[in-house]
Tab-separated table of C-alpha atoms and ligand atoms in Angstrom:
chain	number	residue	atom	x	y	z
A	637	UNK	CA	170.081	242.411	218.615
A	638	UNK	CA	168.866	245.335	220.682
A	639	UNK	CA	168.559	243.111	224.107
A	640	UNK	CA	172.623	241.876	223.097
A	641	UNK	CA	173.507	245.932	222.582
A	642	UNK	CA	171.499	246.858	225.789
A	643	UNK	CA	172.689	243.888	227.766
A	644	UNK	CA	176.832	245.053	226.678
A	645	UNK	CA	175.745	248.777	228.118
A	646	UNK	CA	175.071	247.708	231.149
A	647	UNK	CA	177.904	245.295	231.422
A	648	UNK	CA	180.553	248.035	230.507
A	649	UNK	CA	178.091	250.232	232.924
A	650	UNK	CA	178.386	247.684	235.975
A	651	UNK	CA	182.047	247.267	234.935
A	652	UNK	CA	182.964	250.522	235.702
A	653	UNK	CA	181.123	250.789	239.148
A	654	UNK	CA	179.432	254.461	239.268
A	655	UNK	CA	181.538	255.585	236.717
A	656	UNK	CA	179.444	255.105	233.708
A	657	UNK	CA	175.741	255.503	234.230
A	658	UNK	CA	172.901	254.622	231.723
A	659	UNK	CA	176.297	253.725	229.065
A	660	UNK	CA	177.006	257.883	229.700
A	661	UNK	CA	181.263	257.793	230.952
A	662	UNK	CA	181.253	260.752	233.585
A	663	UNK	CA	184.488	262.289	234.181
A	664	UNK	CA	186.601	259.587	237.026
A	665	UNK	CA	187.736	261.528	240.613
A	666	UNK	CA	190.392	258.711	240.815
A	667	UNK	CA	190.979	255.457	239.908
A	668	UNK	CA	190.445	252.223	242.089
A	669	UNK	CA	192.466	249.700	240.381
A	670	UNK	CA	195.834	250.013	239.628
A	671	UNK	CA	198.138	247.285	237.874
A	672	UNK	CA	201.688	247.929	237.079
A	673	UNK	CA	203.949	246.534	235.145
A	674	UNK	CA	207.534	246.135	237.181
A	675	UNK	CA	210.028	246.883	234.342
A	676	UNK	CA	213.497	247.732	234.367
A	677	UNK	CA	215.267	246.150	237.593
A	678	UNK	CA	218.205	244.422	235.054
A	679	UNK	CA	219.006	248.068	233.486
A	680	UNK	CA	219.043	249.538	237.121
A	681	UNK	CA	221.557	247.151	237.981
A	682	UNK	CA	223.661	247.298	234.666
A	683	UNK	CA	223.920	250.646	234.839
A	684	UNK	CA	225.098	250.305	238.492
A	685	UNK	CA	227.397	248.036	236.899
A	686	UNK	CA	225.357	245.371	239.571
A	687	UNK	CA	224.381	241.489	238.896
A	688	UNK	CA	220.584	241.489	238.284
A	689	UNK	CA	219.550	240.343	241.613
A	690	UNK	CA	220.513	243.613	243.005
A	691	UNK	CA	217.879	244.932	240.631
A	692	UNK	CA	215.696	242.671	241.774
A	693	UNK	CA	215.803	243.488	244.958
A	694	UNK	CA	215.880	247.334	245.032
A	695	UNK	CA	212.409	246.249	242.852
A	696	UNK	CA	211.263	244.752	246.215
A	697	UNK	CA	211.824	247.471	248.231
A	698	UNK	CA	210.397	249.638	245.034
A	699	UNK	CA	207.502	247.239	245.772
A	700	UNK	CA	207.154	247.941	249.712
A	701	UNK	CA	207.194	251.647	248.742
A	702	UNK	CA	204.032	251.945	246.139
A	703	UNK	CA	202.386	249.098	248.397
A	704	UNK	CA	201.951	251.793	251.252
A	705	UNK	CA	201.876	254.734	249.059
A	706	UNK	CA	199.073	253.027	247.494
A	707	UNK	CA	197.196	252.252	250.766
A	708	UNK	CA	197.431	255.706	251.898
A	709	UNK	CA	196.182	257.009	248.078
A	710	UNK	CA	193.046	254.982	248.711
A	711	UNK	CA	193.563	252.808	246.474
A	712	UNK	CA	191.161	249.571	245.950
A	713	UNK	CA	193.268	247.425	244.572
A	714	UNK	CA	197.022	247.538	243.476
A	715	UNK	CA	198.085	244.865	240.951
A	716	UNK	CA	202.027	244.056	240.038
A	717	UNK	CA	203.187	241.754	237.450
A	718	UNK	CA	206.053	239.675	239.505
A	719	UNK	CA	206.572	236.734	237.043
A	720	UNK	CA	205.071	236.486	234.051
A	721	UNK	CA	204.398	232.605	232.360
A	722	UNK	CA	206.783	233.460	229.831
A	723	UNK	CA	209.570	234.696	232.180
A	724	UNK	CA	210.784	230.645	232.916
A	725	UNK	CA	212.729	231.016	229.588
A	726	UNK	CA	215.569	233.401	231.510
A	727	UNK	CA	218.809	231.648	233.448
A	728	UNK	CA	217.333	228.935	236.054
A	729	UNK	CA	219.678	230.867	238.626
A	730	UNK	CA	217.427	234.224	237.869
A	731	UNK	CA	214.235	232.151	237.734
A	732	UNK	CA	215.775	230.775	241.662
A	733	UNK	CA	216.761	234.073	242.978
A	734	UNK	CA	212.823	235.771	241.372
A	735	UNK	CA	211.362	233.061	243.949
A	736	UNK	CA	213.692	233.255	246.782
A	737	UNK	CA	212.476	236.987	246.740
A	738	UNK	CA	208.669	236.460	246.342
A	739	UNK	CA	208.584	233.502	249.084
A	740	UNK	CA	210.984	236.013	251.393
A	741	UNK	CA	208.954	239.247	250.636
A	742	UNK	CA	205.552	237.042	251.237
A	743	UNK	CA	207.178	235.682	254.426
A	744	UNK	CA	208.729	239.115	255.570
A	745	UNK	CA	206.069	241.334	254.747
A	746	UNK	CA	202.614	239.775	255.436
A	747	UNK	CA	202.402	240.359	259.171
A	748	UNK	CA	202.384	244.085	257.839
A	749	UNK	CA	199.805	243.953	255.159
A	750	UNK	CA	197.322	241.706	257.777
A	751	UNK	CA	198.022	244.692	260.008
A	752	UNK	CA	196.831	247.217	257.924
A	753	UNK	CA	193.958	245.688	256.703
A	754	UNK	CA	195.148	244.749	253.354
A	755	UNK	CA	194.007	241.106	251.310
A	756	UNK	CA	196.928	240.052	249.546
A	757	UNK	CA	195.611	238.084	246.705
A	758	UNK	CA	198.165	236.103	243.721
A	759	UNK	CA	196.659	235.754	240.311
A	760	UNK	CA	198.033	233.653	237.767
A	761	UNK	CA	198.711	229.784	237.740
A	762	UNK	CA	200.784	230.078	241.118
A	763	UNK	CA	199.670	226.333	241.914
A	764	UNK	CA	201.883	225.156	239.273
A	765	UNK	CA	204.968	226.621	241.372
A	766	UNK	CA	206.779	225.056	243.784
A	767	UNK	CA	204.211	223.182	246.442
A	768	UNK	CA	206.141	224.725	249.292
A	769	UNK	CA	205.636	228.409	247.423
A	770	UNK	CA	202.114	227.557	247.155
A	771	UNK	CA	201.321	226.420	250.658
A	772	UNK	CA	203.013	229.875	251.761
A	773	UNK	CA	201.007	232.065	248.939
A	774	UNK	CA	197.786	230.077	249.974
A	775	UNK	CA	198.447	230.633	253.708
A	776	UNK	CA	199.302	234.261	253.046
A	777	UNK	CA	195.615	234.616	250.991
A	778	UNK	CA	193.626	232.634	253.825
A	779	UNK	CA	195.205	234.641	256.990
A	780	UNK	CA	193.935	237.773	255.152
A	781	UNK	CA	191.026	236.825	253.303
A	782	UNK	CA	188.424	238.772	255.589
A	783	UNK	CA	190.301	241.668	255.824
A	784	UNK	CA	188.251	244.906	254.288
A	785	UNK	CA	191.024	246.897	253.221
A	786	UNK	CA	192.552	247.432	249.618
A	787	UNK	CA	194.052	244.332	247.776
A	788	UNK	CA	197.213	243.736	247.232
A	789	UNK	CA	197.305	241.542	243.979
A	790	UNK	CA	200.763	239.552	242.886
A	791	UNK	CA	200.548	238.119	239.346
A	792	UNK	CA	202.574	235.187	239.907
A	793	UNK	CA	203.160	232.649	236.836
A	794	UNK	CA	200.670	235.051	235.280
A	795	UNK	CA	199.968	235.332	231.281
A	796	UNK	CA	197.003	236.863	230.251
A	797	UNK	CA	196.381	234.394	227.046
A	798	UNK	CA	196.941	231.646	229.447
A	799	UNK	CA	194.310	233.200	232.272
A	800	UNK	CA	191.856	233.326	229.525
A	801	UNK	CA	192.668	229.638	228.189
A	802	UNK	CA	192.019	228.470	232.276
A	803	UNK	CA	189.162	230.346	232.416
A	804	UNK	CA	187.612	229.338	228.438
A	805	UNK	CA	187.994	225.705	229.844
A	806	UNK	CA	185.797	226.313	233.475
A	807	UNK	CA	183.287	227.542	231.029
A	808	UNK	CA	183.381	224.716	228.743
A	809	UNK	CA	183.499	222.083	232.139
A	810	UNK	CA	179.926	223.900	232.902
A	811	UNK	CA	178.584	223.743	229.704
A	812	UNK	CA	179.544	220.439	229.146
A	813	UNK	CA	178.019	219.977	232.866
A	814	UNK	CA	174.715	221.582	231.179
A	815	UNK	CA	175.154	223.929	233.692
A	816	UNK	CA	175.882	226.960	230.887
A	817	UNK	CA	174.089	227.334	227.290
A	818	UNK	CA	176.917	228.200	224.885
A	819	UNK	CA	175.012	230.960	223.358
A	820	UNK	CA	174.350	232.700	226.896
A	821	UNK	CA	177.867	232.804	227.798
A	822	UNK	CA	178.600	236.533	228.225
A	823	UNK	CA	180.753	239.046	229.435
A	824	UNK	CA	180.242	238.684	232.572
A	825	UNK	CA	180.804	235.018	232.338
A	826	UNK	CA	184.088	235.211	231.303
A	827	UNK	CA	184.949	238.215	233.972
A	828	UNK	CA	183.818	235.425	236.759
A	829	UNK	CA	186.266	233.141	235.614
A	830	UNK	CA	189.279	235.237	235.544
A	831	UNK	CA	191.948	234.861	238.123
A	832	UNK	CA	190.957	238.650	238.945
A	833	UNK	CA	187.119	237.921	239.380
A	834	UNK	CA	186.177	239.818	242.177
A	835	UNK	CA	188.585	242.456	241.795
A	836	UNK	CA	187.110	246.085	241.092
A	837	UNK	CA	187.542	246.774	236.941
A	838	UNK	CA	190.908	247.942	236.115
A	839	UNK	CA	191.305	251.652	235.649
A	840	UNK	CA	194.916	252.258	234.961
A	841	UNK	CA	198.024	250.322	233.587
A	842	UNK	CA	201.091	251.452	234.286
A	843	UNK	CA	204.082	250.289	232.676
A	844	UNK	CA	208.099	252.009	233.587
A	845	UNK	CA	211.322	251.349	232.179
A	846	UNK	CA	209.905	252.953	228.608
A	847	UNK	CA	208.984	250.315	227.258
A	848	UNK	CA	205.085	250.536	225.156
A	849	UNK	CA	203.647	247.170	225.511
A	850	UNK	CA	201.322	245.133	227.388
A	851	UNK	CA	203.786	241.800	227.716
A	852	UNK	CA	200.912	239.810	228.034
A	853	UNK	CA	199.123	241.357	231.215
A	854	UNK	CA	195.958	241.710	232.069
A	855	UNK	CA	194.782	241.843	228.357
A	856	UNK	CA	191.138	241.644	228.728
A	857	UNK	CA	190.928	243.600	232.203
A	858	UNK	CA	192.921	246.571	230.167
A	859	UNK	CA	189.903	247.355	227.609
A	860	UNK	CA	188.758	250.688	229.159
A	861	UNK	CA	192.005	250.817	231.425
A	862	UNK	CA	194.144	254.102	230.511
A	863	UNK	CA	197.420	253.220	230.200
A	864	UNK	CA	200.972	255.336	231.549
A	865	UNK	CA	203.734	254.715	230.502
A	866	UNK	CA	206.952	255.857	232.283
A	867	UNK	CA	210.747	256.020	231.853
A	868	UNK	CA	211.679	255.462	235.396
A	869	UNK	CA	212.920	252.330	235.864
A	870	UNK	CA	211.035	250.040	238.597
A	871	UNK	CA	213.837	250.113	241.252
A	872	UNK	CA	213.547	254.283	241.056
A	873	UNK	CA	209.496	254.439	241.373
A	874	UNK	CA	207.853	255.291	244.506
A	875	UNK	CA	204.899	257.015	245.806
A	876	UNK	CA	205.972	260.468	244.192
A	877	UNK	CA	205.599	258.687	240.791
A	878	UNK	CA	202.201	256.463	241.364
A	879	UNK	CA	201.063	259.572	242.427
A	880	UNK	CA	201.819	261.704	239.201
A	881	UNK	CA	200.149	258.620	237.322
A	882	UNK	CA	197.163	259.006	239.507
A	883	UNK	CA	196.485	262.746	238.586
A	884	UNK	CA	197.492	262.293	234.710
A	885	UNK	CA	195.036	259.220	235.481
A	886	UNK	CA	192.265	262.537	236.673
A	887	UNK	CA	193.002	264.320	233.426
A	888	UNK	CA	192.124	261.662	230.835
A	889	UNK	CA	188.489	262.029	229.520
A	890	UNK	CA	187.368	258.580	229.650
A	891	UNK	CA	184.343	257.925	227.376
A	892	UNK	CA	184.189	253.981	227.067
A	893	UNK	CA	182.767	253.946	223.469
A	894	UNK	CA	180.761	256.536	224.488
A	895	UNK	CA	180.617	260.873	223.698
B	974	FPP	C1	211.292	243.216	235.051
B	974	FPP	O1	212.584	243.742	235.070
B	974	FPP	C2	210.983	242.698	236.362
B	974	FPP	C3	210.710	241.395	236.604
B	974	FPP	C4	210.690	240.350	235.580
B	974	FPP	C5	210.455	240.914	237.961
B	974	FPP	C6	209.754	241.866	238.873
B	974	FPP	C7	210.080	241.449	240.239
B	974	FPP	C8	210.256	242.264	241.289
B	974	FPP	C9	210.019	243.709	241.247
B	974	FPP	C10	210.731	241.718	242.580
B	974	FPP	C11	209.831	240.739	243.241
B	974	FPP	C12	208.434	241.157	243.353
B	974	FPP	C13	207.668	241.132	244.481
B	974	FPP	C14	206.213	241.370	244.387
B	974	FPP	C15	208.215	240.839	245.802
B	974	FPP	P1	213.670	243.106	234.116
B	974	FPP	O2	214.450	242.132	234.903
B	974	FPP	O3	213.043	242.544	232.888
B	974	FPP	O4	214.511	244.383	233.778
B	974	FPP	P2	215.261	244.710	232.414
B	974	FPP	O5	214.211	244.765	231.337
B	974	FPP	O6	215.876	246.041	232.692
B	974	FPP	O7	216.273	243.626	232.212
């Protein structure tokens, strides 16, 4: 029992980089990972009396906006939920026009991003998308693989539950393998598997539009992440905004279980 209480200290210690020392939280200067959750575009368009791509696509240039605000914050990784698994159940013609602006913004964009340094990285079960779409997003993620500046992360066909399924059946391939012992698998086990392995730990979870819930992201990254929510809709955030989240981000006391 006590090497399993000392062994999750120092996982929720490495977790959290220098943050948390000897299972002691220390008051965070600013946080490294940021995820957001894009909400809102449709309402920004409705109330612009607008079809939804129009929403969609100020949410792109939304998008552009915190990507460089985020660079120049420091930031070590940004993280935006672009499609979620469950988001094939709207109109095929939405689902089309969602893709037509991820393959044009990849297409458009990257020469930028490799410019400044930046790894663009998609999480989620992109390969299941269409193999043209895939060949772009993996061509995108080799060109700027050795890059050493912040990551840009696109969840793409991303659901947390379903991450975690992908990644419970790796670790069951490997046991079966008898490469894992069932009762060793641990924390950080699981963390290696995830589609954000590699990643720095998530520190803050933004969500606009006003709505309170998670939608399925980045469920077991979130456990220490503070979460903000705002009622700007996506199409109307920009750097002003991320950068109000970052400093009520500096305010929270964050203890992780801890005093
Ligand atoms: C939620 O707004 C937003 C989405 C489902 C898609 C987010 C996509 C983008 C911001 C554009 C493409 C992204 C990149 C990375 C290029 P909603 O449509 O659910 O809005 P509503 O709740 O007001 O209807």
């Amino acid at each position: 029992m006590a090497t399993h209480v000392q062994s999750n200290l120092s996982s929720i210690a490495s977790a959290d980089g220098a943050r948390a020392v000897d299972g002691v939280a220390t008051p965070s200067s600013g946080p490294r990972h940021v995820a957001i959750i894009m909400d809102g575009n449709g309402r920004w368009a409705k109330k612009r009396l607008l079809p939804r791509i129009a929403g969609h696509r100020a949410g792109v240039e939304a998008v552009r906006r915190v990507a460089r605000a985020a660079q120049d914050m420091g930031l070590e990784c940004l993280t935006l939920y672009a499609f979620s698994s469950e988001n094939w159940k709207r109109p095929a013609s939405e689902v089309a026009d969602l893709m037509g602006l991820l393959r044009h913004f990849i297409q458009s964009d990257i020469d930028e991003f490799h410019a400044n340094g930046v790894r663009l990285k998609v999480i989620g079960d992109y390969r299941a998308l269409d193999p043209s779409l895939v060949t772009l997003i993996e061509g995108a993620m080799a060109r700027t693989a050795g890059n050493s500046g912040p990551v840009i992360a696109i969840a793409l066909n991303y659901g947390a539950q379903d991450e975690m399924v992908r990644a419970a059946q790796r670790i069951a391939q490997k046991v079966a393998r008898g490469e894992l012992v069932a009762s060793d698998i641990g924390i950080a086990d699981i963390d290696g598997e995830l589609d954000t392995s590699g990643l720095p730990p998530l520190d803050l979870l933004i969500r606009t539009s006003g709505e309170l819930r998670l939608s399925n992201f980045m469920l077991w990254q979130a456990a220490y992440a503070e979460l903000y929510f705002t009622d700007l809709l996506w199409p109307d955030f920009d750097g002003q905004a991320l950068g109000q989240a970052l400093d009520a981000f500096r305010m929270r006391d964050r203890r992780f279980g801890g005093l």
